[in-house]
Short mmCIF file of C-alpha atoms and ligand atoms in Angstrom, two decimals:
data_model
loop_
_atom_site.label_atom_id
_atom_site.label_comp_id
_atom_site.label_asym_id
_atom_site.label_seq_id
_atom_site.Cartn_x
_atom_site.Cartn_y
_atom_site.Cartn_z
CA UNK A 12 219.91 -4.76 55.69
CA UNK A 13 218.54 -8.25 56.02
CA UNK A 14 215.56 -8.60 58.33
CA UNK A 15 216.21 -10.30 61.66
CA UNK A 16 215.54 -14.05 61.60
CA UNK A 17 212.14 -14.96 63.00
CA UNK A 18 211.55 -18.15 64.93
CA UNK A 19 208.53 -20.16 63.74
CA UNK A 20 209.28 -23.01 66.15
CA UNK A 21 212.49 -24.20 67.83
CA UNK A 22 215.11 -24.57 65.06
CA UNK A 23 212.61 -23.49 62.39
CA UNK A 24 213.61 -20.02 61.18
CA UNK A 25 211.98 -17.63 58.74
CA UNK A 26 214.36 -15.30 56.89
CA UNK A 27 212.12 -12.66 55.37
CA UNK A 28 213.25 -11.47 51.94
CA UNK A 29 216.56 -13.32 52.21
CA UNK A 30 216.42 -14.51 48.57
CA UNK A 31 215.22 -11.21 47.06
CA UNK A 32 215.35 -10.14 44.30
CA UNK A 33 213.93 -13.31 42.80
CA UNK A 34 213.89 -12.49 39.09
CA UNK A 35 217.35 -14.02 38.52
CA UNK A 36 216.19 -17.16 40.36
CA UNK A 37 213.16 -17.46 38.09
CA UNK A 38 215.37 -17.13 35.00
CA UNK A 39 217.60 -19.91 36.36
CA UNK A 40 214.53 -22.08 37.05
CA UNK A 41 213.46 -21.60 33.42
CA UNK A 42 216.88 -22.85 32.27
CA UNK A 43 216.57 -25.91 34.51
CA UNK A 44 213.02 -26.60 33.29
CA UNK A 45 214.10 -26.36 29.65
CA UNK A 46 216.42 -29.32 30.30
CA UNK A 47 214.32 -31.23 32.83
CA UNK A 48 210.66 -30.24 32.39
CA UNK A 49 208.25 -29.86 35.29
CA UNK A 50 206.17 -32.99 35.81
CA UNK A 51 203.43 -34.17 38.14
CA UNK A 52 204.87 -37.14 40.00
CA UNK A 53 202.86 -40.15 41.09
CA UNK A 54 202.76 -41.00 44.77
CA UNK A 55 203.40 -44.57 45.94
CA UNK A 56 199.70 -44.67 46.87
CA UNK A 57 198.67 -44.11 43.24
CA UNK A 58 197.78 -40.42 43.44
CA UNK A 59 199.20 -37.61 41.35
CA UNK A 60 200.76 -34.58 43.02
CA UNK A 61 199.12 -31.21 42.36
CA UNK A 62 202.54 -29.54 42.60
CA UNK A 63 204.74 -29.95 39.50
CA UNK A 64 208.40 -30.73 40.16
CA UNK A 65 211.84 -30.83 38.66
CA UNK A 66 215.37 -30.82 40.11
CA UNK A 67 218.86 -29.51 39.65
CA UNK A 68 222.12 -30.63 41.17
CA UNK A 69 223.83 -34.01 41.53
CA UNK A 70 220.72 -35.65 43.01
CA UNK A 71 217.05 -35.20 42.26
CA UNK A 72 214.03 -36.26 44.28
CA UNK A 73 211.64 -38.63 42.54
CA UNK A 74 208.42 -40.40 43.43
CA UNK A 75 206.51 -43.15 41.67
CA UNK A 76 204.70 -46.40 42.44
CA UNK A 77 207.98 -47.83 43.79
CA UNK A 78 208.35 -45.10 46.42
CA UNK A 79 210.39 -41.98 47.11
CA UNK A 80 214.08 -41.78 46.28
CA UNK A 81 216.92 -39.67 44.97
CA UNK A 82 218.18 -40.34 41.45
CA UNK A 83 221.33 -39.09 39.71
CA UNK A 84 219.52 -38.75 36.39
CA UNK A 85 216.11 -37.58 35.28
CA UNK A 86 213.95 -40.70 34.87
CA UNK A 87 212.12 -38.94 31.99
CA UNK A 88 215.21 -38.46 29.84
CA UNK A 89 217.89 -40.67 31.38
CA UNK A 90 220.14 -37.57 31.42
CA UNK A 91 221.82 -36.24 34.57
CA UNK A 92 219.77 -33.55 36.33
CA UNK A 93 220.73 -30.03 35.19
CA UNK A 94 223.59 -28.53 37.19
CA UNK A 95 222.79 -26.53 40.30
CA UNK A 96 223.64 -22.87 39.62
CA UNK A 97 226.46 -21.59 41.83
CA UNK A 98 224.15 -18.76 42.91
CA UNK A 99 221.70 -21.38 44.27
CA UNK A 100 224.45 -23.11 46.26
CA UNK A 101 225.61 -19.82 47.72
CA UNK A 102 222.07 -18.81 48.65
CA UNK A 103 221.41 -22.14 50.38
CA UNK A 104 224.73 -22.06 52.23
CA UNK A 105 224.20 -18.49 53.48
CA UNK A 106 220.57 -19.07 54.47
CA UNK A 107 221.49 -22.22 56.39
CA UNK A 108 224.19 -20.31 58.23
CA UNK A 109 221.76 -17.50 59.09
CA UNK A 110 219.31 -20.13 60.30
CA UNK A 111 221.93 -21.58 62.63
CA UNK A 112 223.35 -24.38 60.49
CA UNK A 113 226.82 -23.50 59.20
CA UNK A 114 228.59 -25.88 56.84
CA UNK A 115 225.61 -26.77 54.66
CA UNK A 116 226.57 -27.83 51.13
CA UNK A 117 223.46 -28.91 49.23
CA UNK A 118 223.68 -31.67 46.63
CA UNK A 119 219.99 -31.58 45.68
CA UNK A 120 217.57 -28.82 44.78
CA UNK A 121 213.93 -29.79 44.32
CA UNK A 122 212.02 -27.17 42.35
CA UNK A 123 208.29 -27.06 43.11
CA UNK A 124 205.80 -25.20 40.93
CA UNK A 125 202.36 -24.34 42.31
CA UNK A 126 199.39 -23.09 40.32
CA UNK A 127 196.35 -21.79 42.20
CA UNK A 128 194.66 -24.77 43.87
CA UNK A 129 197.91 -26.76 44.20
CA UNK A 130 198.89 -27.78 47.71
CA UNK A 131 201.25 -29.99 49.63
CA UNK A 132 199.91 -32.21 52.37
CA UNK A 133 201.66 -32.76 55.70
CA UNK A 134 204.88 -34.69 55.17
CA UNK A 135 208.46 -34.66 56.31
CA UNK A 136 211.60 -34.57 54.22
CA UNK A 137 213.08 -37.88 55.22
CA UNK A 138 214.76 -39.48 52.20
CA UNK A 139 218.13 -37.90 52.90
CA UNK A 140 221.02 -39.93 54.25
CA UNK A 141 222.46 -37.63 56.89
CA UNK A 142 219.81 -35.84 58.94
CA UNK A 143 222.39 -33.53 60.52
CA UNK A 144 222.05 -31.24 57.52
CA UNK A 145 219.15 -28.78 57.48
CA UNK A 146 216.47 -28.14 54.87
CA UNK A 147 216.48 -24.73 53.17
CA UNK A 148 213.20 -23.74 51.51
CA UNK A 149 212.95 -20.65 49.27
CA UNK A 150 209.61 -19.08 48.28
CA UNK A 151 209.21 -17.28 44.96
CA UNK A 152 206.23 -15.50 43.42
CA UNK A 153 202.70 -15.77 44.78
CA UNK A 154 202.39 -15.86 48.57
CA UNK A 155 201.43 -19.10 50.29
CA UNK A 156 200.62 -20.36 53.75
CA UNK A 157 203.40 -22.61 55.06
CA UNK A 158 202.15 -25.08 57.64
CA UNK A 159 204.38 -26.35 60.42
CA UNK A 160 202.94 -29.39 62.20
CA UNK A 161 206.07 -30.38 64.09
CA UNK A 162 206.51 -33.84 65.55
CA UNK A 163 203.23 -35.36 64.35
CA UNK A 164 201.21 -34.87 61.19
CA UNK A 165 198.03 -34.45 63.18
CA UNK A 166 196.80 -31.43 65.04
CA UNK A 167 196.64 -27.80 64.15
CA UNK A 168 199.73 -26.44 62.36
CA UNK A 169 201.49 -23.15 62.93
CA UNK A 170 200.61 -21.06 59.89
CA UNK A 171 203.18 -18.71 58.37
CA UNK A 172 202.57 -16.58 55.31
CA UNK A 173 205.60 -16.96 53.04
CA UNK A 174 206.13 -14.38 50.33
CA UNK A 175 208.42 -13.81 47.39
CA UNK A 176 212.04 -14.03 48.57
CA UNK A 177 211.30 -15.54 51.97
CA UNK A 178 213.41 -18.49 53.14
CA UNK A 179 212.56 -21.06 55.81
CA UNK A 180 215.37 -23.13 57.36
CA UNK A 181 214.82 -26.10 59.63
CA UNK A 182 217.18 -28.63 61.11
CA UNK A 183 218.48 -30.16 64.32
CA UNK A 184 215.59 -31.06 66.61
CA UNK A 185 213.17 -29.84 63.90
CA UNK A 186 214.70 -31.85 61.07
CA UNK A 187 211.97 -34.50 61.30
CA UNK A 188 209.20 -31.89 61.45
CA UNK A 189 206.01 -32.38 59.47
CA UNK A 190 205.12 -29.50 57.22
CA UNK A 191 202.97 -28.63 54.23
CA UNK A 192 201.57 -25.84 52.11
CA UNK A 193 197.93 -24.78 52.02
CA UNK A 194 196.05 -24.67 48.71
CA UNK A 195 197.48 -21.75 46.72
CA UNK A 196 195.14 -18.81 46.24
CA UNK A 197 194.85 -17.20 42.80
CA UNK A 198 196.86 -14.06 42.17
CA UNK A 199 199.11 -12.20 39.79
CA UNK A 200 202.71 -11.67 40.86
CA UNK A 201 205.05 -9.24 39.04
CA UNK A 202 207.81 -11.86 38.79
CA UNK A 203 205.94 -15.14 38.30
CA UNK A 204 202.44 -14.19 37.16
CA UNK A 205 199.95 -16.78 38.40
CA UNK A 206 202.59 -19.11 39.87
CA UNK A 207 204.50 -19.84 43.03
CA UNK A 208 207.85 -21.59 42.94
CA UNK A 209 209.67 -23.15 45.85
CA UNK A 210 213.27 -24.33 45.93
CA UNK A 211 214.03 -26.96 48.54
CA UNK A 212 217.74 -27.49 49.12
CA UNK A 213 218.85 -30.73 50.72
CA UNK A 214 221.91 -32.77 51.34
CA UNK A 215 220.69 -36.07 49.90
CA UNK A 216 223.83 -38.25 50.15
C1 LIG B 318 208.15 -28.84 50.42
O1 LIG B 318 207.90 -29.15 51.56
O2 LIG B 318 208.83 -29.56 49.68
C2 LIG B 318 207.63 -27.55 49.83
C3 LIG B 318 207.53 -26.43 50.77
C4 LIG B 318 207.04 -25.17 50.08
O3 LIG B 318 206.59 -25.24 48.93
O4 LIG B 318 207.13 -24.09 50.68
FE1 LIG B 319 208.96 -30.85 52.37
#
């Protein structure tokens, strides 16, 4: 039986264990990364992200000196992003529904890889065309602290521990919410070893 959805904030829902078991997801991530390797993107400000990223699906999120955008092909290879596994689509669709957003069909899956010490500063996911679609965020491997800032990037965030298989869904009035991930603590997870992965499903176009 799936755990009852938990409300982090209005229209921000935690689905504990919704994506478990995660071993098949990790195998699929390894297939994606064999085609489109993880890389540390540059921010428009000239920094380098501590989280390594790749993508699957029709659109992939990219950042460099020119800014943030979605691309249809991997800028490293010029090849289309690897296909999004059907199991990923189904997971995102079902999680969105459970989080109160039926009818979600993702066309982008950003894959984040955290090593201990990696973090994600307060930001919002705002490069997508149609903000009526939610964001579906799947945690895999080492636990992390997910930070929900809400309407502004300042102030003290709501802190939620996200563990292997947990899914967070936000949309509607929360779609513009600022969020981040605190510096990952070291650990050893049975599925991922010393890593945390995160899948972020979006409707980009
Ligand atoms: C993100 O905001 O893109 C990542 C969230 C997470 O890693 O849990
Ligand atoms: Fe995000």
